[in-house]
Amino acid sequence: MFLLKRIIIGVCVLLIISSMIFSHPGQAVDAEKRVEEETVISMRISDYQVYLKNHPPLDRLYRQGETCVFLVNSKELKSVRQAGAAILTQESLDSFLKKLPGTDALSRQAGDINGAYHNYNETRTLLQELESRFPSLAQVTNIGYSIEGRELNVIKISDNVSSEEQEPNIFIAGCHHAREWISVEVPLLFAQYLLEQYPDNPEVRRAVNGAQIYIMPLVNPDGLEYSIHTYRMWRKNRRYNGNFSWGVDINRNYGYMWGYDNEGSSPNPWSELYRGAGPFSEPETDAVRRFLLDHPPAGCLSYHNYGQLLLYPWGYTYEPTPDAGEMEMIAIEMSYRIFQVSGRFYEVGSSEALYLTNGGTIDWVYGTFGAPSYTVELPPDSFKEGGFFTSLELINSTFAENLPAMLYFVNYFITEEKKEKTRQNKTRIRKPIVKK
């Protein structure tokens, strides 16, 4: 009888612990951190290409000559060793991060919209304040909820904001990846700039009067909160996948050519590039899908960092799109305008030039609507120069150098010729290139 009681008590304790972990997976921080012990390693590109034949892709930080530097967890490190790939260098993530510039971006400074990083609540509040200050020009809409129940907010900016006009829709998004904090700030500052400068700036007036501009600064609010409060390098959303694995890369979860291969995304829930259980399986991407189907875009900008790149489709294949010439021209014009402000060069190319991706935002937007779409990788140029940790003092200058390019992009679609092409594209679906 005594033994039976001990067994029953033990089972009850296990059930309580299990319920604590699995009903609130985001709170099981210690268990997750033990599994997610992360290390920075480097290996030859030739070895990595061999590794990719039988393993999912790793989280690449940067390339240096014929070697690449990766961020790996304990499982990935074990798989690299078992595959026989030569690890050239290895050090803890903490040690690696201490060497980087921009260390003030390892933490967050709340405050005014200028010169600070914003969490979910602050971003939401600022959007609401803009709507309140400019009620005839701005309208905030909740288009859905994240996996943890946070609102997914879009601010519409237009001269007749409460009406649906026959004008091109421009969609601008930030923070698909949680650790890319600067990608929240550039779209947020653009919204503020458009509204505050509307009375006196002719270029802004043309954009706001001629287009319906939809800005979604924060696509991944759960991931951002986790990156701020728990683990700065977190990338994915906060879905619990089971077996102590968290997160889907929502920029691999869009439906166009989702899961095309295992190089451009990963079927492995442990991977930083995990594409999810199916196309649009995540509430964040499904909300974007439903919103854009109701508001077909003429053009799309999706902000990320780092790399100083202007990338256009396709990402899933090396084959060019039917509109590659036009999209390259737009990107070159944007890059030139950035260079005129800061002297900083943003490289132009199709998305696969960085690395192959499938299930990405811009492939889906272009593939579905025929709309010129871009991933804008903000500064710095490399991880060694700060990577995801853009210093607080560089937030405003990063926005300032991108501002002329953003205004050019919006105004590009306002001509009558482009309006007509936009109307045609809204009924045209791009057929994917079939893998042979």
PDB file of C-alpha atoms in Angstrom, residues 111-254:
ATOM      1  CA  GLY A 111      11.229  55.933 -25.242  1.00  0.00           C
ATOM      2  CA  ASP A 112      10.197  58.217 -28.051  1.00  0.00           C
ATOM      3  CA  ILE A 113       9.684  56.828 -31.546  1.00  0.00           C
ATOM      4  CA  ASN A 114      13.071  58.279 -32.538  1.00  0.00           C
ATOM      5  CA  GLY A 115      16.324  56.647 -31.467  1.00  0.00           C
ATOM      6  CA  ALA A 116      14.935  53.666 -29.571  1.00  0.00           C
ATOM      7  CA  TYR A 117      13.833  50.100 -30.141  1.00  0.00           C
ATOM      8  CA  HIS A 118      10.180  49.308 -29.495  1.00  0.00           C
ATOM      9  CA  ASN A 119       8.569  46.206 -28.093  1.00  0.00           C
ATOM     10  CA  TYR A 120       5.120  44.921 -29.035  1.00  0.00           C
ATOM     11  CA  ASN A 121       3.104  47.139 -26.685  1.00  0.00           C
ATOM     12  CA  GLU A 122       5.099  50.249 -27.561  1.00  0.00           C
ATOM     13  CA  THR A 123       4.760  49.605 -31.287  1.00  0.00           C
ATOM     14  CA  ARG A 124       1.018  49.069 -30.955  1.00  0.00           C
ATOM     15  CA  THR A 125       0.661  52.229 -28.843  1.00  0.00           C
ATOM     16  CA  LEU A 126       2.636  54.330 -31.314  1.00  0.00           C
ATOM     17  CA  LEU A 127       0.477  53.173 -34.210  1.00  0.00           C
ATOM     18  CA  GLN A 128      -2.636  54.082 -32.246  1.00  0.00           C
ATOM     19  CA  GLU A 129      -1.161  57.493 -31.409  1.00  0.00           C
ATOM     20  CA  LEU A 130      -0.479  58.156 -35.090  1.00  0.00           C
ATOM     21  CA  GLU A 131      -4.058  57.203 -35.906  1.00  0.00           C
ATOM     22  CA  SER A 132      -5.316  59.555 -33.183  1.00  0.00           C
ATOM     23  CA  ARG A 133      -3.121  62.454 -34.318  1.00  0.00           C
ATOM     24  CA  PHE A 134      -3.950  62.059 -38.017  1.00  0.00           C
ATOM     25  CA  PRO A 135      -7.494  60.637 -38.188  1.00  0.00           C
ATOM     26  CA  SER A 136      -8.076  61.751 -41.790  1.00  0.00           C
ATOM     27  CA  LEU A 137      -4.890  60.051 -43.028  1.00  0.00           C
ATOM     28  CA  ALA A 138      -4.263  57.028 -40.776  1.00  0.00           C
ATOM     29  CA  GLN A 139      -6.278  53.974 -39.800  1.00  0.00           C
ATOM     30  CA  VAL A 140      -5.036  51.052 -37.689  1.00  0.00           C
ATOM     31  CA  THR A 141      -6.519  47.604 -38.281  1.00  0.00           C
ATOM     32  CA  ASN A 142      -6.007  44.374 -36.370  1.00  0.00           C
ATOM     33  CA  ILE A 143      -5.714  41.731 -39.100  1.00  0.00           C
ATOM     34  CA  GLY A 144      -5.358  38.730 -36.789  1.00  0.00           C
ATOM     35  CA  TYR A 145      -3.555  37.309 -33.775  1.00  0.00           C
ATOM     36  CA  SER A 146      -0.166  35.701 -33.261  1.00  0.00           C
ATOM     37  CA  ILE A 147       0.327  32.184 -31.935  1.00  0.00           C
ATOM     38  CA  GLU A 148       0.438  33.632 -28.385  1.00  0.00           C
ATOM     39  CA  GLY A 149      -2.560  35.902 -28.944  1.00  0.00           C
ATOM     40  CA  ARG A 150      -0.973  39.275 -29.701  1.00  0.00           C
ATOM     41  CA  GLU A 151      -2.595  41.600 -32.209  1.00  0.00           C
ATOM     42  CA  LEU A 152      -1.177  41.855 -35.724  1.00  0.00           C
ATOM     43  CA  ASN A 153      -1.595  45.526 -36.591  1.00  0.00           C
ATOM     44  CA  VAL A 154      -1.488  47.267 -39.967  1.00  0.00           C
ATOM     45  CA  ILE A 155      -1.648  51.041 -40.360  1.00  0.00           C
ATOM     46  CA  LYS A 156      -3.201  52.337 -43.563  1.00  0.00           C
ATOM     47  CA  ILE A 157      -2.040  55.761 -44.773  1.00  0.00           C
ATOM     48  CA  SER A 158      -4.012  57.483 -47.527  1.00  0.00           C
ATOM     49  CA  ASP A 159      -5.709  60.809 -48.226  1.00  0.00           C
ATOM     50  CA  ASN A 160      -9.146  59.148 -48.073  1.00  0.00           C
ATOM     51  CA  VAL A 161      -8.247  56.629 -45.443  1.00  0.00           C
ATOM     52  CA  SER A 162     -11.768  55.380 -44.706  1.00  0.00           C
ATOM     53  CA  SER A 163     -12.465  54.623 -48.386  1.00  0.00           C
ATOM     54  CA  GLU A 164     -11.238  51.870 -50.701  1.00  0.00           C
ATOM     55  CA  GLU A 165     -10.021  53.772 -53.752  1.00  0.00           C
ATOM     56  CA  GLN A 166      -8.904  52.616 -57.183  1.00  0.00           C
ATOM     57  CA  GLU A 167      -5.292  53.298 -56.266  1.00  0.00           C
ATOM     58  CA  PRO A 168      -2.258  51.007 -56.021  1.00  0.00           C
ATOM     59  CA  ASN A 169      -1.882  49.234 -52.686  1.00  0.00           C
ATOM     60  CA  ILE A 170       1.658  49.268 -51.300  1.00  0.00           C
ATOM     61  CA  PHE A 171       2.490  46.771 -48.551  1.00  0.00           C
ATOM     62  CA  ILE A 172       5.481  47.373 -46.272  1.00  0.00           C
ATOM     63  CA  ALA A 173       6.364  44.798 -43.594  1.00  0.00           C
ATOM     64  CA  GLY A 174       8.938  44.460 -40.834  1.00  0.00           C
ATOM     65  CA  CYS A 175      10.180  41.893 -38.332  1.00  0.00           C
ATOM     66  CA  HIS A 176       9.425  38.510 -39.809  1.00  0.00           C
ATOM     67  CA  HIS A 177      12.533  37.455 -37.874  1.00  0.00           C
ATOM     68  CA  ALA A 178      12.506  38.309 -34.184  1.00  0.00           C
ATOM     69  CA  ARG A 179      16.159  39.229 -33.696  1.00  0.00           C
ATOM     70  CA  GLU A 180      16.092  41.822 -36.506  1.00  0.00           C
ATOM     71  CA  TRP A 181      14.946  44.718 -34.323  1.00  0.00           C
ATOM     72  CA  ILE A 182      15.876  47.469 -36.782  1.00  0.00           C
ATOM     73  CA  SER A 183      13.362  46.007 -39.246  1.00  0.00           C
ATOM     74  CA  VAL A 184      10.561  47.205 -36.934  1.00  0.00           C
ATOM     75  CA  GLU A 185      11.906  50.733 -36.700  1.00  0.00           C
ATOM     76  CA  VAL A 186      12.325  51.601 -40.395  1.00  0.00           C
ATOM     77  CA  PRO A 187       8.667  50.909 -41.347  1.00  0.00           C
ATOM     78  CA  LEU A 188       7.497  52.565 -38.117  1.00  0.00           C
ATOM     79  CA  LEU A 189       9.523  55.709 -38.811  1.00  0.00           C
ATOM     80  CA  PHE A 190       8.263  55.745 -42.401  1.00  0.00           C
ATOM     81  CA  ALA A 191       4.655  55.799 -41.181  1.00  0.00           C
ATOM     82  CA  GLN A 192       5.445  58.684 -38.860  1.00  0.00           C
ATOM     83  CA  TYR A 193       7.286  60.585 -41.587  1.00  0.00           C
ATOM     84  CA  LEU A 194       4.478  60.263 -44.136  1.00  0.00           C
ATOM     85  CA  LEU A 195       1.906  61.585 -41.692  1.00  0.00           C
ATOM     86  CA  GLU A 196       3.958  64.422 -40.235  1.00  0.00           C
ATOM     87  CA  GLN A 197       5.353  65.626 -43.561  1.00  0.00           C
ATOM     88  CA  TYR A 198       2.125  65.348 -45.549  1.00  0.00           C
ATOM     89  CA  PRO A 199       1.141  69.050 -45.313  1.00  0.00           C
ATOM     90  CA  ASP A 200       4.446  70.450 -46.598  1.00  0.00           C
ATOM     91  CA  ASN A 201       6.317  67.807 -48.618  1.00  0.00           C
ATOM     92  CA  PRO A 202       5.191  67.456 -52.278  1.00  0.00           C
ATOM     93  CA  GLU A 203       6.751  64.011 -52.702  1.00  0.00           C
ATOM     94  CA  VAL A 204       4.976  62.746 -49.593  1.00  0.00           C
ATOM     95  CA  ARG A 205       1.675  64.299 -50.695  1.00  0.00           C
ATOM     96  CA  ARG A 206       1.978  62.595 -54.073  1.00  0.00           C
ATOM     97  CA  ALA A 207       2.563  59.235 -52.404  1.00  0.00           C
ATOM     98  CA  VAL A 208      -0.244  59.561 -49.858  1.00  0.00           C
ATOM     99  CA  ASN A 209      -2.722  61.042 -52.354  1.00  0.00           C
ATOM    100  CA  GLY A 210      -1.924  58.540 -55.088  1.00  0.00           C
ATOM    101  CA  ALA A 211      -1.619  55.240 -53.226  1.00  0.00           C
ATOM    102  CA  GLN A 212      -3.022  53.269 -50.317  1.00  0.00           C
ATOM    103  CA  ILE A 213       0.002  52.505 -48.153  1.00  0.00           C
ATOM    104  CA  TYR A 214      -0.293  49.605 -45.710  1.00  0.00           C
ATOM    105  CA  ILE A 215       2.501  49.333 -43.141  1.00  0.00           C
ATOM    106  CA  MET A 216       2.895  46.332 -40.825  1.00  0.00           C
ATOM    107  CA  PRO A 217       5.984  47.028 -38.698  1.00  0.00           C
ATOM    108  CA  LEU A 218       5.724  43.860 -36.621  1.00  0.00           C
ATOM    109  CA  VAL A 219       4.787  40.562 -38.273  1.00  0.00           C
ATOM    110  CA  ASN A 220       6.293  38.430 -35.489  1.00  0.00           C
ATOM    111  CA  PRO A 221       5.374  40.037 -32.136  1.00  0.00           C
ATOM    112  CA  ASP A 222       5.830  36.882 -30.036  1.00  0.00           C
ATOM    113  CA  GLY A 223       9.305  36.287 -31.369  1.00  0.00           C
ATOM    114  CA  LEU A 224      10.275  39.920 -30.794  1.00  0.00           C
ATOM    115  CA  GLU A 225       9.140  39.764 -27.164  1.00  0.00           C
ATOM    116  CA  TYR A 226      11.126  36.570 -26.649  1.00  0.00           C
ATOM    117  CA  SER A 227      14.182  38.146 -28.268  1.00  0.00           C
ATOM    118  CA  ILE A 228      13.879  41.165 -25.974  1.00  0.00           C
ATOM    119  CA  HIS A 229      13.211  39.413 -22.682  1.00  0.00           C
ATOM    120  CA  THR A 230      14.772  35.947 -22.931  1.00  0.00           C
ATOM    121  CA  TYR A 231      17.150  35.233 -25.794  1.00  0.00           C
ATOM    122  CA  ARG A 232      18.442  38.012 -28.043  1.00  0.00           C
ATOM    123  CA  MET A 233      19.281  35.747 -31.007  1.00  0.00           C
ATOM    124  CA  TRP A 234      15.790  34.220 -31.314  1.00  0.00           C
ATOM    125  CA  ARG A 235      14.633  34.144 -34.969  1.00  0.00           C
ATOM    126  CA  LYS A 236      11.365  32.218 -35.349  1.00  0.00           C
ATOM    127  CA  ASN A 237       7.854  32.643 -33.984  1.00  0.00           C
ATOM    128  CA  ARG A 238       6.858  30.934 -30.726  1.00  0.00           C
ATOM    129  CA  ARG A 239       4.882  27.895 -31.839  1.00  0.00           C
ATOM    130  CA  TYR A 240       5.553  24.830 -29.717  1.00  0.00           C
ATOM    131  CA  ASN A 241       6.390  21.978 -32.098  1.00  0.00           C
ATOM    132  CA  GLY A 242       6.652  19.235 -29.477  1.00  0.00           C
ATOM    133  CA  ASN A 243       9.717  17.453 -28.111  1.00  0.00           C
ATOM    134  CA  PHE A 244      11.039  20.717 -26.608  1.00  0.00           C
ATOM    135  CA  SER A 245      11.243  22.377 -30.024  1.00  0.00           C
ATOM    136  CA  TRP A 246       9.898  25.876 -30.507  1.00  0.00           C
ATOM    137  CA  GLY A 247       9.245  28.101 -33.464  1.00  0.00           C
ATOM    138  CA  VAL A 248       8.571  28.281 -37.183  1.00  0.00           C
ATOM    139  CA  ASP A 249      10.514  30.543 -39.536  1.00  0.00           C
ATOM    140  CA  ILE A 250       7.537  32.495 -40.811  1.00  0.00           C
ATOM    141  CA  ASN A 251       9.555  33.735 -43.778  1.00  0.00           C
ATOM    142  CA  ARG A 252       9.605  30.119 -44.964  1.00  0.00           C
ATOM    143  CA  ASN A 253       5.901  29.527 -44.274  1.00  0.00           C
ATOM    144  CA  TYR A 254       4.237  31.354 -47.180  1.00  0.00           C
TER     145      TYR A 254
END
